[in-house]
Coordinates of C-alpha atoms in Angstrom, one line a residue:
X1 CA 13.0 -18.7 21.3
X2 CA 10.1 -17.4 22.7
X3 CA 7.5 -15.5 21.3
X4 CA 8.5 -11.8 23.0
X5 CA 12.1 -12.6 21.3
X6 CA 10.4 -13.8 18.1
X7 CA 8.8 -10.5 18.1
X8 CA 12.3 -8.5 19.2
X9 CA 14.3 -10.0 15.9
X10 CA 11.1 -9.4 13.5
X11 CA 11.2 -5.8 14.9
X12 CA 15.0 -5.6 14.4
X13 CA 15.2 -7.1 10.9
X14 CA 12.4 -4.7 9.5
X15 CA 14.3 -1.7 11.5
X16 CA 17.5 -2.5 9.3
X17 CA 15.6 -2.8 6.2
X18 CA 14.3 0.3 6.5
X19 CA 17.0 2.4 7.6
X20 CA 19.8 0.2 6.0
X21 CA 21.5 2.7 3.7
X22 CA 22.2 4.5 6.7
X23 CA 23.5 2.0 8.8
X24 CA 25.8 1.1 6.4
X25 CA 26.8 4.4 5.6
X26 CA 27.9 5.0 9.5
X27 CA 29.9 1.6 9.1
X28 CA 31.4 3.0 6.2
X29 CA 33.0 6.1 8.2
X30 CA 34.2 3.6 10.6
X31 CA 36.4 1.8 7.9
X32 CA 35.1 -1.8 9.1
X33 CA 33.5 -4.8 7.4
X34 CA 29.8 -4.9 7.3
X35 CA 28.3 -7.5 8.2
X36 CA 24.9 -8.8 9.6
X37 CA 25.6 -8.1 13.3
X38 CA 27.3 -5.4 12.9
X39 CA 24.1 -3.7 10.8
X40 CA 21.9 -5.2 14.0
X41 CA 24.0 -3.5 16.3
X42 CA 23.9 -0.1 15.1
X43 CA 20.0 -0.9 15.2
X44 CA 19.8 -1.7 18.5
X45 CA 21.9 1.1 19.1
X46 CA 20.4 4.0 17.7
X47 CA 16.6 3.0 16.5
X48 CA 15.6 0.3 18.7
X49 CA 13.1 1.3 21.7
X50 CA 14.2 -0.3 23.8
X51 CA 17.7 -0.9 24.0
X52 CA 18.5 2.6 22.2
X53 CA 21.7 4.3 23.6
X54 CA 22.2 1.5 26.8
X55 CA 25.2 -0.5 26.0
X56 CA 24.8 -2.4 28.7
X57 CA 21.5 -3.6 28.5
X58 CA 22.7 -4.3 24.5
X59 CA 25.8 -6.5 25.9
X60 CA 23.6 -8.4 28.3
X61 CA 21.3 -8.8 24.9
X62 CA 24.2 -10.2 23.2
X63 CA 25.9 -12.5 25.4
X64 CA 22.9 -13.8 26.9
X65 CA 20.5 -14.5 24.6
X66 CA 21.9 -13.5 21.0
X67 CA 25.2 -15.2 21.1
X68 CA 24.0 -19.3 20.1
X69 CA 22.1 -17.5 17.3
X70 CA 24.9 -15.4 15.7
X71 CA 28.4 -15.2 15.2
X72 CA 29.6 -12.6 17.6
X73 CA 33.0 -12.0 17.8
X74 CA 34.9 -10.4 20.2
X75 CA 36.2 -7.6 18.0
X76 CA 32.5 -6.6 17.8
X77 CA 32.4 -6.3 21.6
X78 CA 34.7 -4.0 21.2
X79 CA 33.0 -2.4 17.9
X80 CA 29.9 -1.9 20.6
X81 CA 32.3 -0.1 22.7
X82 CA 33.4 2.4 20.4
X83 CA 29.6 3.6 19.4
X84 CA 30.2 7.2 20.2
X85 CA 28.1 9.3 17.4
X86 CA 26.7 12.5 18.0
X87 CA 23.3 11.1 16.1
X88 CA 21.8 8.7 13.7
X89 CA 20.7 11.1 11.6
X90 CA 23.7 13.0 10.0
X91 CA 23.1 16.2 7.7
X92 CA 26.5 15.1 6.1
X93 CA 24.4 12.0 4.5
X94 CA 23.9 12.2 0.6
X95 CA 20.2 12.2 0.2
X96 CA 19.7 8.9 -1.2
X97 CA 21.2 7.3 1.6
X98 CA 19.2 9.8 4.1
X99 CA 15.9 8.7 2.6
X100 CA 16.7 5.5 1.6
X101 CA 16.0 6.0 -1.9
X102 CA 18.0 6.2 -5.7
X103 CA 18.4 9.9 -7.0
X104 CA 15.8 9.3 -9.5
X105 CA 13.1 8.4 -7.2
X106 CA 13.7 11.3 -5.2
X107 CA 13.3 13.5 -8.1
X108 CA 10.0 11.8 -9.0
X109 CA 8.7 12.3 -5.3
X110 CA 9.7 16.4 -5.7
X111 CA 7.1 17.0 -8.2
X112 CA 4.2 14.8 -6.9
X113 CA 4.9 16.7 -3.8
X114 CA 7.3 20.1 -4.2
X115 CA 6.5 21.4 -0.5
X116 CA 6.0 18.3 1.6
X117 CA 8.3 15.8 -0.5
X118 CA 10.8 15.5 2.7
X119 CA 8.0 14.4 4.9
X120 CA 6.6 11.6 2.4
X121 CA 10.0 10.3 1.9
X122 CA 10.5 10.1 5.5
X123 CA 7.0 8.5 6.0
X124 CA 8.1 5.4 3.8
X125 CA 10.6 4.3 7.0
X126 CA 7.7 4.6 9.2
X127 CA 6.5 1.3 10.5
X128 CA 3.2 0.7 8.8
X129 CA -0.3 0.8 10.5
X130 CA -2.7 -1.7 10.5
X131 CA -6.1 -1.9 8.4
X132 CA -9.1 -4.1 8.4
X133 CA -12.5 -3.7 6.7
X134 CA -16.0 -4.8 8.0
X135 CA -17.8 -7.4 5.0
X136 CA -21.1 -5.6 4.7
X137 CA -22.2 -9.1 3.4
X138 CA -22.0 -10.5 6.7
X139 CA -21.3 -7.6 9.5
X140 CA -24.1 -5.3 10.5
X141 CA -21.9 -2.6 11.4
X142 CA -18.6 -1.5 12.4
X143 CA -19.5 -1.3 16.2
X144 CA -20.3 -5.2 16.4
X145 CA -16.9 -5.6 15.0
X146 CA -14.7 -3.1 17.2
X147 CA -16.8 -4.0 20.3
X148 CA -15.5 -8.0 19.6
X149 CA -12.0 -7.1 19.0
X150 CA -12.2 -4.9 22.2
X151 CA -13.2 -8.0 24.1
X152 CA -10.1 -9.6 23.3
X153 CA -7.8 -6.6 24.1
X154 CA -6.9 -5.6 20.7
X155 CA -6.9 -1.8 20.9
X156 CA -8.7 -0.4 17.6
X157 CA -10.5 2.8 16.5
X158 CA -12.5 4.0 13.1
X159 CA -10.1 4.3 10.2
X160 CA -10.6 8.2 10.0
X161 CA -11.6 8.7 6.4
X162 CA -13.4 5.1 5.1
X163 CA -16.7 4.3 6.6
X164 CA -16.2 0.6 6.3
X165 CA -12.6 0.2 8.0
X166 CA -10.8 -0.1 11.5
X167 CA -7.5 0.4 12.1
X168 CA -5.2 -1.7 15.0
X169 CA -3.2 0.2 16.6
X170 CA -0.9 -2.3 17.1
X171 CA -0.2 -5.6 14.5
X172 CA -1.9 -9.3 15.2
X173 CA -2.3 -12.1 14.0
X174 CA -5.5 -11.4 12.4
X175 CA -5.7 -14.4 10.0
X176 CA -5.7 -16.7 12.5
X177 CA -8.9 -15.2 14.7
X178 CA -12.8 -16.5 13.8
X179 CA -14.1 -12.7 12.2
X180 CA -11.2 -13.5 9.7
X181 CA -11.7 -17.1 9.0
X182 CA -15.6 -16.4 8.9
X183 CA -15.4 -14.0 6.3
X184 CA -16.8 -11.0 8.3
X185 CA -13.4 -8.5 8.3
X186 CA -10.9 -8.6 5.4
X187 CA -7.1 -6.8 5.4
X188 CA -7.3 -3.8 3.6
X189 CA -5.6 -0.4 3.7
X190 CA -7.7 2.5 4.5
X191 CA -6.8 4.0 1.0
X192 CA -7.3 0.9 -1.3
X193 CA -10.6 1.3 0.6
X194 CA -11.6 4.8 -0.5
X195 CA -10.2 4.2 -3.8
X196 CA -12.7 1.6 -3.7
X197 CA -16.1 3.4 -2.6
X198 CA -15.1 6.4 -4.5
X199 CA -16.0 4.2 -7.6
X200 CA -19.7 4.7 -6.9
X201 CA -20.6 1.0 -8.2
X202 CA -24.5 -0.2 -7.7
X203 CA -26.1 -3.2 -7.5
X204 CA -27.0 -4.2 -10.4
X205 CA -24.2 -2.8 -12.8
X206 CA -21.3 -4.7 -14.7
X207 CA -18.0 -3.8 -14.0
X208 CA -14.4 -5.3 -14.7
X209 CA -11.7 -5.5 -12.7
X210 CA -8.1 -5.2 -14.5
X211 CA -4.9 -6.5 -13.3
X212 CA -7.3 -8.0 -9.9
X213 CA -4.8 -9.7 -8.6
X214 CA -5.8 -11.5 -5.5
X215 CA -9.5 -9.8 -5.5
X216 CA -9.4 -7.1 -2.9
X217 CA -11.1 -4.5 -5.2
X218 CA -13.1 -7.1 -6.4
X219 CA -14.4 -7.8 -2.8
X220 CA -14.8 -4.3 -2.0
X221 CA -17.0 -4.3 -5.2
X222 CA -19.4 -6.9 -4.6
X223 CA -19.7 -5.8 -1.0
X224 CA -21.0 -2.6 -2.2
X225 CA -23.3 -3.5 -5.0
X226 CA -24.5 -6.7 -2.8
X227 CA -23.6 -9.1 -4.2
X228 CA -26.0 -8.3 -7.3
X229 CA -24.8 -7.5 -11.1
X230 CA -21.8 -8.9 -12.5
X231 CA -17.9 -8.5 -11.6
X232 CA -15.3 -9.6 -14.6
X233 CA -12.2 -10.2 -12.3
X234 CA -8.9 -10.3 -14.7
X235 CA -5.1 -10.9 -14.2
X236 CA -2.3 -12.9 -15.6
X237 CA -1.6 -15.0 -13.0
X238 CA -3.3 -18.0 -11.8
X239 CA -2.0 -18.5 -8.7
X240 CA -3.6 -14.5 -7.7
X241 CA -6.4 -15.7 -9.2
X242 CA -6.6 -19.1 -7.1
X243 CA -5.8 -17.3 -4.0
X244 CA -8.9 -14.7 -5.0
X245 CA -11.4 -18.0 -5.2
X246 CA -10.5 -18.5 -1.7
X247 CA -11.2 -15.2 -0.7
X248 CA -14.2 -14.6 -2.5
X249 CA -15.2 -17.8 -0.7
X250 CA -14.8 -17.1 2.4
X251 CA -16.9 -13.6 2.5
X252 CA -19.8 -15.0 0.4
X253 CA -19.2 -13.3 -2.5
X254 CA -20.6 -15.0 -5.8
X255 CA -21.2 -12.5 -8.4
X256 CA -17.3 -12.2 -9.8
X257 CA -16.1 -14.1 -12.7
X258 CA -12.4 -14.5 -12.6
X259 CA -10.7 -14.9 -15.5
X260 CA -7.1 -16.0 -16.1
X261 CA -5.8 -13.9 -19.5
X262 CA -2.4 -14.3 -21.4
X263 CA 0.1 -10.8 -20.6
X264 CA -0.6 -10.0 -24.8
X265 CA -4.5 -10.3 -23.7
X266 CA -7.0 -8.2 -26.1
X267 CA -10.0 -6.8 -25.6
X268 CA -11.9 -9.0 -28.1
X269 CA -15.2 -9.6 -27.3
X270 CA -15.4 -7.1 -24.2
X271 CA -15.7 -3.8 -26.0
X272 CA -18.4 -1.2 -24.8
X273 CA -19.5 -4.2 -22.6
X274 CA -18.7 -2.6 -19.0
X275 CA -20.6 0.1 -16.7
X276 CA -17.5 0.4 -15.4
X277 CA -13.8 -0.9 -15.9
X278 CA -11.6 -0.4 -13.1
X279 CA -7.7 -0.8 -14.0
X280 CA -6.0 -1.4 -11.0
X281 CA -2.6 -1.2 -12.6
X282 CA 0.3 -3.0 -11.6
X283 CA 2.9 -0.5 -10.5
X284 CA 6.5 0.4 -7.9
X285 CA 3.7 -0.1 -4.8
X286 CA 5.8 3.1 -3.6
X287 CA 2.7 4.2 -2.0
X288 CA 3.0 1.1 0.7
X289 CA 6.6 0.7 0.8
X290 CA 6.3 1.3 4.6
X291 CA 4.4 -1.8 4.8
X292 CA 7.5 -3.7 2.7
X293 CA 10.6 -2.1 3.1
X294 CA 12.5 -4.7 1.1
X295 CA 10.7 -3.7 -2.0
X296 CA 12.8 -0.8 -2.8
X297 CA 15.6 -3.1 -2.7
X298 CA 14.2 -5.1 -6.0
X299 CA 13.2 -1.8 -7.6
X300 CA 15.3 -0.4 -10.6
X301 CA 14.7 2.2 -13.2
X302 CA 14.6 -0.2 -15.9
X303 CA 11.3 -1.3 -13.9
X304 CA 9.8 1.7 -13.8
X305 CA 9.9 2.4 -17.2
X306 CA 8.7 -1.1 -18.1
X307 CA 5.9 -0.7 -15.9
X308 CA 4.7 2.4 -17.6
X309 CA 4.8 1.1 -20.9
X310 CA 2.3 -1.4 -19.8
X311 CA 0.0 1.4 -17.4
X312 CA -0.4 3.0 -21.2
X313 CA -1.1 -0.2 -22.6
X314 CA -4.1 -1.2 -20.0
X315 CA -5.4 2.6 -20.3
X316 CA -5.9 2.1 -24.0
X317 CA -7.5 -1.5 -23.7
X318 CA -9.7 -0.6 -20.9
X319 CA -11.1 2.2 -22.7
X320 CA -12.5 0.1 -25.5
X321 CA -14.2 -1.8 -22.5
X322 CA -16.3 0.9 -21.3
X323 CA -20.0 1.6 -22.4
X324 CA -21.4 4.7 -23.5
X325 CA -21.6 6.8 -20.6
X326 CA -19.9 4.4 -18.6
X327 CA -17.1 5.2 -16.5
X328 CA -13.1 4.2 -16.3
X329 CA -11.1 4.3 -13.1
X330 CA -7.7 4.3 -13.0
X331 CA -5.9 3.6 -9.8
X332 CA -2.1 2.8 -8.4
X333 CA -0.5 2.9 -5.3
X334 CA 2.0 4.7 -5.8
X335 CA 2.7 9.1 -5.9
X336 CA 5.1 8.6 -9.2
X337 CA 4.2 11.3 -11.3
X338 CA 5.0 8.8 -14.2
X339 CA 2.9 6.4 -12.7
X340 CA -0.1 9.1 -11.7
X341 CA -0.1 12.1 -13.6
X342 CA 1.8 11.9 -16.3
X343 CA -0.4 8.7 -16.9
X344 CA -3.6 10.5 -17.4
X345 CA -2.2 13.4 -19.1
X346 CA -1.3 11.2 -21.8
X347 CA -4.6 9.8 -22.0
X348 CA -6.5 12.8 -22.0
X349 CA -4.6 13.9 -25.0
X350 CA -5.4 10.8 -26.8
X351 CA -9.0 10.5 -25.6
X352 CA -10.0 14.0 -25.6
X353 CA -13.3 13.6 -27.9
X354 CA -14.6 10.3 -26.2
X355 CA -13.6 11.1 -22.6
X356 CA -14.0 13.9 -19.9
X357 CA -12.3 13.7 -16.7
X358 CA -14.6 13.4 -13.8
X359 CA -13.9 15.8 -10.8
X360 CA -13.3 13.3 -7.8
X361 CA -14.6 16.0 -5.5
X362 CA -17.9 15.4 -6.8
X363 CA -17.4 11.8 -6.5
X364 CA -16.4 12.2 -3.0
X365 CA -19.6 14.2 -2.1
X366 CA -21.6 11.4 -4.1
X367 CA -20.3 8.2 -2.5
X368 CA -18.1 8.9 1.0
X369 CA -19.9 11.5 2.2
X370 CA -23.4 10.6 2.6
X371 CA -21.9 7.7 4.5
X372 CA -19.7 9.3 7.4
X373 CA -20.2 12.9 6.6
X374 CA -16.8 13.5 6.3
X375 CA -15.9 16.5 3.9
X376 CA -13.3 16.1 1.1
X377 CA -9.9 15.8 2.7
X378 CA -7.6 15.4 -0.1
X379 CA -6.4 18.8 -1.4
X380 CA -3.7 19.0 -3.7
X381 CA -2.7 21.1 -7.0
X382 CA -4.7 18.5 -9.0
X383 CA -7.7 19.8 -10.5
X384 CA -9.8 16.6 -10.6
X385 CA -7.7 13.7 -9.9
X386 CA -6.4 12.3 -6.2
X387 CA -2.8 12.5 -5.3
X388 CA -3.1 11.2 -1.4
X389 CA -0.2 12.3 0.6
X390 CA 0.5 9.4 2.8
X391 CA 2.3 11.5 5.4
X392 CA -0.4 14.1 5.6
X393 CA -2.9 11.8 6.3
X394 CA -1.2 8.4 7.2
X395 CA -2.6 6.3 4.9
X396 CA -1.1 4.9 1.9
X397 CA 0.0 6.5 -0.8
X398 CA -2.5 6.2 -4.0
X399 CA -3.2 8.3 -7.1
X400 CA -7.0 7.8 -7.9
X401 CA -8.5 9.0 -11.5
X402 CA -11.8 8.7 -13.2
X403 CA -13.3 9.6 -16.3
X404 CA -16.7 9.0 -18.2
X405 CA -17.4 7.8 -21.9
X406 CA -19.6 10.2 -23.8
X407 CA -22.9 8.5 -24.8

């Protein structure tokens, strides 16, 4: 199989993923089986580019270069030949099978986002764009890198909002080209990136890093303080941790300390230790669900709920972490309310005396905005938080919130 078929059946298979509820739910009406080619067919059908609504050119498809690679059976010739839907889209669909999404994730979405919930939802079966971020540790600018990657034909632009990034406009196989492999670029979505520099770090300061995972906020980090002060990386699994090493490697970064800490982990020893403690909790990743459709499909409400039991937990331990008059950031990707909002309302209850929110706004005009000039974008019925609507401004979907130890 060659490589423009390799990247025909990748296309396919993430199509299906994404729209599957559907496509099942039209084989459902028809009263047949469903099964793998059938679910490919109805892709090909009504989603695919370039085959959409030609049942010829999908035959030819078929018999010529699909058939050795699946089991088509006559009957779903004829299955092909019956295809005779007014649309894909149906307004007779239930809406979890419409947005691809259980009932109670749907109601979660509503209030994050009462007028423009539809448009988010439909934004998650979106194929995802493409982000890379210049390593200020060895890149001069952003121009030396887009002017290279325009030399090889890769079509690319400024990511909009983060001074640091460049967005693809089309995927490639970026691990494999030198600016990767030397360290100078590093995959990272425009918003992790903002999330990043709204954290105002300097050189100099000492910051942790909870739930690091494989070090992009870490890297971010040191990048922006160059490579001076002290970074306390921490997560519960070593292989995330291992993989960071090799990342941190490669981009010259040697001021992080990783740290490998058992799921019970305390706070012993760290307390009022950190400038700033950064919890970059583990949560449902709704936010970049575009970028991994089969997520949802591991996703349960049982999860959820076990995930924000232990957002509340790293909340309280981090705050014990933080200096006087230092700062803590808490960050997900995800629009949840219970992941976001409802998160920090908790908090504030609990913390009122010894914490006041920080107005991102201000951070914004502190950190982004002497950088690109770029006025705050992100409006939204939060007062001081960030709730970034991924279909507004098509970047992931993140909830961003900050807040300051009294001295």
């Amino acid at each position: 199989m060659g490589s423009k078929d390799r990247k025909f059946v990748s296309s396919s298979f993430w199509n299906i993923l994404r729209h599957r509820s559907k496509i099942r739910w039209h084989l459902t009406l028809l009263d047949i089986e469903i099964t793998n080619e059938r679910e490919l067919f109805l892709e090909l059908f009504f989603l695919n580019t370039r085959y959409k609504n030609n049942l010829i050119e999908i035959k030819k498809l078929l018999l010529l270069k699909l058939k050795d690679f699946m089991n088509i059976a006559e009957e779903d010739l004829h299955f092909l030949e019956s295809l005779n839907f007014d649309g894909f889209y149906n307004n007779k669909m239930p809406e979890p099978v419409y947005y691809e999404l259980p009932e109670y994730l749907i109601t979660s979405v509503k209030k994050s986002y009462p007028n423009d919930w539809k448009e988010v939802l439909l934004s998650l079966n979106k194929e995802a764009f493409f982000d890379i971020r210049i390593n200020n540790l060895k890149v001069k600018s952003r121009e030396e890198i887009k002017a290279l990657l325009q030399d090889i034909n890769i079509p690319v632009e400024y990511s909009k909002y983060s001074p640091l990034g460049i967005r693809l406009s089309k995927r490639f196989p970026i691990e494999g080209h030198q600016l990767f492999k030397n360290g100078n670029i590093e995959i990272q979505g425009e918003a992790s990136q903002l999330a990043s520099l709204l954290l105002d770090v300097k050189p100099g300061m000492s910051v942790a890093d909870i739930c690091s995972g494989a070090g992009g906020k870490s890297l971010i980090l040191a990048d922006i303080m160059n490579n001076k002060g002290r970074i306390l990386s921490l997560d519960t699994n070593k292989k995330r941790l291992e993989n960071a090493s090799v990342r941190l490697k490669r981009a010259g970064v040697h001021n992080v300390e990783r740290r490998l800490v058992k799921p019970n982990w305390n706070v012993s020893g760290l307390e009022n230790k950190f400038d700033l403690v950064l919890i970059d909790a583990p949560c449902s990743g709704i936010g970049t669900w575009s970028r991994s459709p089969d997520s949802r499909f591991n996703f349960d409400q049982k999860k959820l709920n076990d995930l924000i039991k232990i957002q509340s937990e790293l909340l309280s331990k981090a705050s014990m972490m933080v200096a006087p008059g230092g700062k803590l950031a808490y960050i997900v990707c995800s629009f949840l309310i219970e992941e976001g909002v409802d998160q920090i309302e908790k908090f504030k209850e609990n913390n009122k005396i010894e914490f006041s929110e920080i107005n991102m706004f201000n951070m914004w005009n502190d950190t982004i905005l002497p950088m690109n000039g770029i006025e705050y974008p992100f409006q939204s019925e939060l007062k001081k938080s960030i709730l970034i609507n991924p279909a507004k401004y098509n970047v992931d979907g993140f909830f961003i919130s900050m807040f300051q130890r009294r001295r």
